[in-house]
CSV table of C-alpha atoms and ligand atoms in Angstrom, one decimal:
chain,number,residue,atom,x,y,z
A,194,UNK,CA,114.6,189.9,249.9
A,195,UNK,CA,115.6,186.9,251.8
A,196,UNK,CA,117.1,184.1,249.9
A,197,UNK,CA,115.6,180.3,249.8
A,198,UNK,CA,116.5,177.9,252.2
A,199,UNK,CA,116.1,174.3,252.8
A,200,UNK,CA,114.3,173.1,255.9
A,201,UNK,CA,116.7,171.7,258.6
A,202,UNK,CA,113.9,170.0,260.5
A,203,UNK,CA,113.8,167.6,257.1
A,204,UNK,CA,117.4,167.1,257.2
A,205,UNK,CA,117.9,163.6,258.6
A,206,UNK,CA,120.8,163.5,261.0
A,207,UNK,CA,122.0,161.7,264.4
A,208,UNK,CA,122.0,163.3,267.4
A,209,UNK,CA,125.5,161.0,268.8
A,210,UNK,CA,126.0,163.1,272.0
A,211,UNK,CA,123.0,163.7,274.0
A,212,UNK,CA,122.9,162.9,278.0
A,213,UNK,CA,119.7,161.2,278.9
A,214,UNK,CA,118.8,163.1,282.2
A,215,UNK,CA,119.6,166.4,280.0
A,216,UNK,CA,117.5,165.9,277.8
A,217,UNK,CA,114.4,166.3,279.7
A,218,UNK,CA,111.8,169.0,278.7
A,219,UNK,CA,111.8,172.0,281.2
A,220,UNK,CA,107.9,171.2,281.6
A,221,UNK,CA,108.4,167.9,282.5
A,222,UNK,CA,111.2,168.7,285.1
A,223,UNK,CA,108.5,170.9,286.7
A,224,UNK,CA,105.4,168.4,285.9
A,225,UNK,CA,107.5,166.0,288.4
A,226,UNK,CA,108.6,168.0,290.3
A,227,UNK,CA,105.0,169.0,291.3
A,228,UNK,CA,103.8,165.5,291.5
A,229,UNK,CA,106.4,164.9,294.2
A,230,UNK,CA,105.8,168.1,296.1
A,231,UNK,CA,109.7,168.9,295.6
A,232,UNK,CA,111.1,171.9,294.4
A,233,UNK,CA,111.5,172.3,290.9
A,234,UNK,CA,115.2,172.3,290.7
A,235,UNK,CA,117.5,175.4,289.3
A,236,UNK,CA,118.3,174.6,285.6
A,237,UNK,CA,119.7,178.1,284.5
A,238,UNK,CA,122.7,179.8,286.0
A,239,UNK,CA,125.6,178.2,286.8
A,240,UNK,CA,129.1,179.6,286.4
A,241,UNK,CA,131.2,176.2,286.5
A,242,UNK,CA,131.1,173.3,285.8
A,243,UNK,CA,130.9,172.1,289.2
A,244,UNK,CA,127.8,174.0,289.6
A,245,UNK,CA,126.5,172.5,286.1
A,246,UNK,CA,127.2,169.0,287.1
A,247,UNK,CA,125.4,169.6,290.9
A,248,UNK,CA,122.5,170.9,288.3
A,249,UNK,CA,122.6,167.9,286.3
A,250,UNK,CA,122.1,165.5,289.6
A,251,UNK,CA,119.6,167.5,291.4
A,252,UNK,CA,117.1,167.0,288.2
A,253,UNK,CA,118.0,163.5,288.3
A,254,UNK,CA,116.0,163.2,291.5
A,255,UNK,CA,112.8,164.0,290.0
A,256,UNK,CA,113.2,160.4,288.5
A,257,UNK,CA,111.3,158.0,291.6
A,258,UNK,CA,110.3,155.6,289.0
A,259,UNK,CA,109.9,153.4,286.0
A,260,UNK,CA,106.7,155.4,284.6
A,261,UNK,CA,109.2,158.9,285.3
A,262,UNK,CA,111.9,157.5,283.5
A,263,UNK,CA,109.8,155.8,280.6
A,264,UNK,CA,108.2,159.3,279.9
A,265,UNK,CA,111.7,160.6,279.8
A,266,UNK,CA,113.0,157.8,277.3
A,267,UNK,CA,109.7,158.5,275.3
A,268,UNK,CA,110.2,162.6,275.0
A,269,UNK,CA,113.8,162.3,274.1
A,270,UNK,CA,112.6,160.4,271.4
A,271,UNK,CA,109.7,162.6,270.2
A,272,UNK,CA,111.6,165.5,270.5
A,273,UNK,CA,114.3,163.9,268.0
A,274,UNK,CA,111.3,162.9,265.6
A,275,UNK,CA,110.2,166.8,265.9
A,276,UNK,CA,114.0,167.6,265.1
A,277,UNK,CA,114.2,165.4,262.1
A,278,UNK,CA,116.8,162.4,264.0
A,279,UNK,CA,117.1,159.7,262.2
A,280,UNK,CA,118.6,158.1,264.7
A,281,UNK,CA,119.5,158.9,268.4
A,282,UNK,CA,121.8,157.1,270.8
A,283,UNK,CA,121.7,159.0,274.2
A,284,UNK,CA,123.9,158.3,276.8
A,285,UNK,CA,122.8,156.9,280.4
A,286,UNK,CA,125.1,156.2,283.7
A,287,UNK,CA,123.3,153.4,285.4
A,288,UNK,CA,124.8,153.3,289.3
A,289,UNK,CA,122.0,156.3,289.4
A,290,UNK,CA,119.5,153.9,289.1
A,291,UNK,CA,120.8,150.9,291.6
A,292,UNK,CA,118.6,151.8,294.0
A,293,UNK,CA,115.3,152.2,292.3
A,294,UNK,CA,115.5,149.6,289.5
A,295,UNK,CA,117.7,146.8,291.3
A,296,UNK,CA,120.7,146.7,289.1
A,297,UNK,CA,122.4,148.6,286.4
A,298,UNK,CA,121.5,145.5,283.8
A,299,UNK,CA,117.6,146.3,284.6
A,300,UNK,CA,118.1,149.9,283.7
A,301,UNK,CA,119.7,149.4,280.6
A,302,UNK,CA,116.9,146.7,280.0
A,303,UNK,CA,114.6,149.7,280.7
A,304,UNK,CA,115.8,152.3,278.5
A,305,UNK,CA,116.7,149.9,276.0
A,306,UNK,CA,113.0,148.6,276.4
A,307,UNK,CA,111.4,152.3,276.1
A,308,UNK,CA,113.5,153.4,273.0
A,309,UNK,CA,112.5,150.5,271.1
A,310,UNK,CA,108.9,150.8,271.9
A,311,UNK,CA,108.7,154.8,271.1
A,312,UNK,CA,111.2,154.5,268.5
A,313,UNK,CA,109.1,152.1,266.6
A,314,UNK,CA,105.8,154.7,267.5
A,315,UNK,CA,107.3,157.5,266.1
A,316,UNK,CA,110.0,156.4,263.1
A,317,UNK,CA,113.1,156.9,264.7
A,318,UNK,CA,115.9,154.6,265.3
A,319,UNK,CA,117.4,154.2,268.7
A,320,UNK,CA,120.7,152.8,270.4
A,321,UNK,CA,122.0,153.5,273.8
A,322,UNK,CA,125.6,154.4,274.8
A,323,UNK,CA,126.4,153.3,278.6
A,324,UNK,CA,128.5,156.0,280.0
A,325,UNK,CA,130.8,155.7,283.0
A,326,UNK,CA,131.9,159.0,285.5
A,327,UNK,CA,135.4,159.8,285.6
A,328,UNK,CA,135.5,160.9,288.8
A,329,UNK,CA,134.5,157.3,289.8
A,330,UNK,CA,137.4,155.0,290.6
A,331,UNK,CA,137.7,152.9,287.0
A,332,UNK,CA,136.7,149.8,288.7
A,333,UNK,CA,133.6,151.2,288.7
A,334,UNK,CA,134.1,151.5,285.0
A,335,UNK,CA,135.4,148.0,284.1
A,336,UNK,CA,131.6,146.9,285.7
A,337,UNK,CA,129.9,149.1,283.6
A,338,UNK,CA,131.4,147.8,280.5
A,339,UNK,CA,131.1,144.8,281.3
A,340,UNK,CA,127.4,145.3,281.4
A,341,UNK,CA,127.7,147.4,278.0
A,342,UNK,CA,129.2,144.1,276.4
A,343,UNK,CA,126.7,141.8,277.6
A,344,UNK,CA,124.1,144.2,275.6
A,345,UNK,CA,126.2,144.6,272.5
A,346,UNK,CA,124.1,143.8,269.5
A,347,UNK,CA,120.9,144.4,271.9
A,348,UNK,CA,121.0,148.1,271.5
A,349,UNK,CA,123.7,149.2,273.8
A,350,UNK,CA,126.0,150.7,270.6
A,351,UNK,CA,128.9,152.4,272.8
A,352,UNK,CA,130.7,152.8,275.7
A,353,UNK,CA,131.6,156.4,276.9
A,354,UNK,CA,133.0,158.6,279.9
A,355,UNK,CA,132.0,161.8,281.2
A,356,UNK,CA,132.1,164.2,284.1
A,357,UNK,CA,134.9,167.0,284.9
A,358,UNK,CA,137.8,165.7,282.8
A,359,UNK,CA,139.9,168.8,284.2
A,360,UNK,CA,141.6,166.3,286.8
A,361,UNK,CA,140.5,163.2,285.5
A,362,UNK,CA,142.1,162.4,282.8
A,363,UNK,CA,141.2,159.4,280.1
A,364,UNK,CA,144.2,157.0,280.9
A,365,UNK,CA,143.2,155.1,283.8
A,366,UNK,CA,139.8,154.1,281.9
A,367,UNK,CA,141.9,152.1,278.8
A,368,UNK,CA,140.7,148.8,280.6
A,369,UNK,CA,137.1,149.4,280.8
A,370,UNK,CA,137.2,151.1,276.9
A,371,UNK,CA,139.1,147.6,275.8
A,372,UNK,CA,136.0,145.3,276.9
A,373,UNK,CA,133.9,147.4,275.4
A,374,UNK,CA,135.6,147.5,272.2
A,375,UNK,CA,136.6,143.9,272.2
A,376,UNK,CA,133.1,143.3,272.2
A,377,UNK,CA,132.0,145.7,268.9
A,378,UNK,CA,131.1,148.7,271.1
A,379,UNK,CA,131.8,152.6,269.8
A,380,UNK,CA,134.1,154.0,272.2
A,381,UNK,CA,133.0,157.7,273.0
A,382,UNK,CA,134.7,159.2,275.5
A,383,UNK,CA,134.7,162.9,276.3
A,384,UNK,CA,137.8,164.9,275.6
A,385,UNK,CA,139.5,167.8,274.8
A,386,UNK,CA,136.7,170.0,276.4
A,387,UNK,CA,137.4,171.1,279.9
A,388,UNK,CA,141.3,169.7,279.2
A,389,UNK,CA,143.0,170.4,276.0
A,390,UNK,CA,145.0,168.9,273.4
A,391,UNK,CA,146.5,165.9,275.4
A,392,UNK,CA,142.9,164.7,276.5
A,393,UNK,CA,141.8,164.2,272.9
A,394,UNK,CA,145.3,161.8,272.2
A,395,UNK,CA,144.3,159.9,275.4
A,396,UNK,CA,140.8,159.2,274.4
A,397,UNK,CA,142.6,158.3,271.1
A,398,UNK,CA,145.4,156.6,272.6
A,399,UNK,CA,144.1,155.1,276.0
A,400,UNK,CA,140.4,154.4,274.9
A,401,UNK,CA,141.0,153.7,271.1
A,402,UNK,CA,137.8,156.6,270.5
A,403,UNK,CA,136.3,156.3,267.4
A,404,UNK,CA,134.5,159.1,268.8
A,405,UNK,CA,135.2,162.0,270.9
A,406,UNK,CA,132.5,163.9,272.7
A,407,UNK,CA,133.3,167.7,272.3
A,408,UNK,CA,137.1,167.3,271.1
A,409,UNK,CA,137.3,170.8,270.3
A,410,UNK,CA,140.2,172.1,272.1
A,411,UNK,CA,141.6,169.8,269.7
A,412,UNK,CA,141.8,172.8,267.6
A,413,UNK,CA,144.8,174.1,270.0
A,414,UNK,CA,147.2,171.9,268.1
A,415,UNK,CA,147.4,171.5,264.3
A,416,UNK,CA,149.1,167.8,264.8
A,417,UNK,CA,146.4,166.5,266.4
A,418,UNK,CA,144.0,168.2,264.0
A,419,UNK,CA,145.6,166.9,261.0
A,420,UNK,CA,145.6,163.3,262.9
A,421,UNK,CA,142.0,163.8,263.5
A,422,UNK,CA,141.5,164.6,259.8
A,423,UNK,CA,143.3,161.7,258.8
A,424,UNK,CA,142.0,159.0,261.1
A,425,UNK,CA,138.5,159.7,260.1
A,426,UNK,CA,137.4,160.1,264.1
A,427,UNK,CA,134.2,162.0,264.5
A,428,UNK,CA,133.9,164.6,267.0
A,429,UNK,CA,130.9,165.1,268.3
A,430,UNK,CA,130.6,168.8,268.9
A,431,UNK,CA,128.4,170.8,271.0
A,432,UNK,CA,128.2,174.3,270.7
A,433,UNK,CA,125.6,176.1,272.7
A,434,UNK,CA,127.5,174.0,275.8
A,435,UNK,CA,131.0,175.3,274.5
A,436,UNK,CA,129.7,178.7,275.1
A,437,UNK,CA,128.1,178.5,278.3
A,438,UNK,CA,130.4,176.1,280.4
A,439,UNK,CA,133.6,178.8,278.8
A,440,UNK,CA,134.9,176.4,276.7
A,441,UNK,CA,135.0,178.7,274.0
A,442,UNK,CA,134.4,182.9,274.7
A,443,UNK,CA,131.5,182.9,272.4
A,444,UNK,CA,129.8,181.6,269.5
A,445,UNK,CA,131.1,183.3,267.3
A,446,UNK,CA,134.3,182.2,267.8
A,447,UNK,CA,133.6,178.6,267.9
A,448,UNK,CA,136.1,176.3,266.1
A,449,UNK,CA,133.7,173.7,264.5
A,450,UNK,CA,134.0,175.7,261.2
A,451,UNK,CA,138.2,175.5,261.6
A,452,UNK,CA,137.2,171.9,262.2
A,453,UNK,CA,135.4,170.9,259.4
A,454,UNK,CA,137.7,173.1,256.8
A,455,UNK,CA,140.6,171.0,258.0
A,456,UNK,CA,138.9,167.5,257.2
A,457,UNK,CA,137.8,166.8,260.8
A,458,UNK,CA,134.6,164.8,260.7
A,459,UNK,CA,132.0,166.2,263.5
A,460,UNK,CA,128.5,165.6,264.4
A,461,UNK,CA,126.7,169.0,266.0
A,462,UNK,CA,124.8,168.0,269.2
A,463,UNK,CA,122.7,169.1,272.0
A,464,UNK,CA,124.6,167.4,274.8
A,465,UNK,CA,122.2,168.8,277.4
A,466,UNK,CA,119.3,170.8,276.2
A,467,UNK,CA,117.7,170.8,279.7
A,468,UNK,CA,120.4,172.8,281.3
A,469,UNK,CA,121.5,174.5,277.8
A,470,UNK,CA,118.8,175.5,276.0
A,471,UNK,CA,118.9,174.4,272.3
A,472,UNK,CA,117.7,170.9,270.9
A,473,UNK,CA,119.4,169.6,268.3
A,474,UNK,CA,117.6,171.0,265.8
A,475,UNK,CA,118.4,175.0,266.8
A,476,UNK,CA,121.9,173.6,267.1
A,477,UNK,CA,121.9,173.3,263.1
A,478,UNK,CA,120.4,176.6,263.0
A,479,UNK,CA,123.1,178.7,265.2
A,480,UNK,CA,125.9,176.4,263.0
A,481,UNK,CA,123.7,177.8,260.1
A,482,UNK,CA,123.4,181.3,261.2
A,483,UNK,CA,125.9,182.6,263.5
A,484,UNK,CA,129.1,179.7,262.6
A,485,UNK,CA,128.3,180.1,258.5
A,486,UNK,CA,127.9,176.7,258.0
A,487,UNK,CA,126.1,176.2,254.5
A,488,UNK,CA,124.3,173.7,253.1
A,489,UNK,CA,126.5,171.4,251.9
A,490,UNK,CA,129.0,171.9,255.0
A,491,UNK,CA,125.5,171.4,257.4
A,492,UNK,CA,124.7,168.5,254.7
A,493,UNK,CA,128.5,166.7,255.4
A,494,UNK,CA,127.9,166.9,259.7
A,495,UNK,CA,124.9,165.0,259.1
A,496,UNK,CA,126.5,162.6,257.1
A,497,UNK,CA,129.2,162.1,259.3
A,498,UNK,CA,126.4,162.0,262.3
A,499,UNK,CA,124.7,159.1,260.4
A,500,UNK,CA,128.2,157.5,259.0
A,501,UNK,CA,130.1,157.6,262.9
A,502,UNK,CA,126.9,156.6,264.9
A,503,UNK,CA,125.7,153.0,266.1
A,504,UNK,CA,123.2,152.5,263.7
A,505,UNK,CA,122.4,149.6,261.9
A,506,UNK,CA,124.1,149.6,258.2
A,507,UNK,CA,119.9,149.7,256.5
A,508,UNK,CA,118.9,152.9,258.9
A,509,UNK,CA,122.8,154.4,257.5
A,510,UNK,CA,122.0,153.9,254.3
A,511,UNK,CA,118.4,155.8,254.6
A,512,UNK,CA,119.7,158.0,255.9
A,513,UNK,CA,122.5,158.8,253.8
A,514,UNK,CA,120.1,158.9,251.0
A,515,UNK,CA,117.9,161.2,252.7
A,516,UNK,CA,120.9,163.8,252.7
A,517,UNK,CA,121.5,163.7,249.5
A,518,UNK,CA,117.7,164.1,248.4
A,519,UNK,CA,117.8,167.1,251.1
A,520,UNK,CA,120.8,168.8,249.1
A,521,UNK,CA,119.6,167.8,245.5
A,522,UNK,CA,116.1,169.4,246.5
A,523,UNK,CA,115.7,173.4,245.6
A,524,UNK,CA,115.3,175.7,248.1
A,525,UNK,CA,111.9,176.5,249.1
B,164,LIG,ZN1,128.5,165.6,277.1
């Protein structure tokens, strides 16, 4: 006999750490592909995460256009009203776009323009985080959020930093994370993934995160765990991507549950479901099934997802209460 559970898919959570590009649907990768007579580029199989990020690019070139990107914006939000988001705030790196949009303002003006429009279609909320790339010289970063600034209050909800963080460390960012925060933005940077312990204090120290994207290797060192606890920073955890780029040796090893007992706040996330495989929504199931996360623990995440995101204090609140009617409802 199998015992009752509750329905994740009617759980309402936010998906906090979610890369635009990889998010695309496999299908679609290949539909454009097709329609541009290139060849649909290798998604599966790389052993670094040099080879992961060359991934990453080579689908971005599938994207020739404002009706490619719009479908893109519009099936990252369906597939986060399939998965139960209440709200979603993915991440984009504009210099991508220069050459086909005109400037890194008319991209965000884009994306910004496309969530709203399928957001208000299909019931789910939407922000955008503007990300910069590490391995870019910070100048480069300092534009960037400068343009996340100008779109504070108009949807851009946070300022972030990604790429290989194995030489690049936070520090030299703490300029660009300062406008962005001076002007209301979530900083999100990624840390404590493919560096350990001392990239999750500079995100906390050099960027002022209120958020860190992955922060797991956090786990290495119990000071910065019980400053984690204590500060109320969210991590926003990825486990399907800890597994394949090695972060962690396998799933079932995976600290989020040493996390959580400790008082850390964490979101679970897809981070790239193109390249990865899960959506957010099979995320909560392997937390639920192979990390032992129960109902209440899987209950608290999305809490904290809805509690540490961008979204406006009325879709919170929903929110919120949707958890709790989630948890007060019996099994089916
Ligand atoms: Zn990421």
């Amino acid at each position: 006999m199998t015992s009752p559970i509750r329905d994740l898919a009617t759980l309402p959570k936010g998906h906090l750490h979610l890369h635009l590009e990889g998010a695309m649907r496999p299908a679609t990768l290949e539909d454009l592909a097709a329609e541009q007579g290139m060849a649909v580029p290798p998604i599966r199989g790389f052993g670094s995460f040099a080879a992961f990020a060359g991934m990453y690019v080579a689908a971005c070139a599938v994207l020739r256009g404002e009706a490619e990107f719009r479908r893109l914006v519009r099936e990252v939000v369906e597939d986060a009203a399939r998965d139960g988001v209440a709200w979603v705030e993915p991440a984009l790196y504009t210099p991508r776009y220069r050459s086909l949009f005109g400037s890194d303002e008319a991209t965000v003006e884009l994306a910004l323009d496309e969530l709203a429009t399928a957001g208000a279609d299909l019931g789910v909320a939407c922000g955008l985080i503007v990300a910069a790339d590490r391995t870019v010289a910070p100048n480069e970063a300092v534009d960037l959020a400068r343009v996340a600034a100008s779109f504070a209050g108009r949807g851009v909800v946070g300022f972030g930093l990604a790429n290989d963080e194995a030489d690049w460390p936070p520090e030299p960012f703490a300029e660009a994370f300062a406008i962005a925060k001076d002007a209301g933005l979530l900083s999100a940077p990624h840390g404590g993934e493919l560096a350990g312990p001392a990239s999750v204090v500079g995100c906390l120290e050099a960027c002022r995160a209120d958020r860190v994207m992955h922060g797991v290797r956090a786990v290495e060192d119990a000071d910065l765990v019980a400053r984690l606890a204590d500060s109320g920073v969210c991590l926003d955890v990825c486990p399907t991507s800890n597994v394949l780029l090695s972060v962690v040796d396998s799933l079932d090893d995976h600290p989020l549950p040493r996390l959580l007992d400790a008082g850390v706040r964490c979101s679970i996330n897809a981070d790239d479901p193109l390249l990865f495989g899960p959506g957010i929504l099979e995320e909560y199931q392997l937390c639920r099934d192979r990390l032992g996360l129960d109902d209440t623990a899987l209950a608290g995440v999305a809490r904290a997802s809805l509690e540490a995101s961008g979204a406006p204090a009325d879709v919170v609140a929903a929110g919120l209460a949707g958890v709790d009617a989630w948890l007060a409802a019996a099994p089916a």
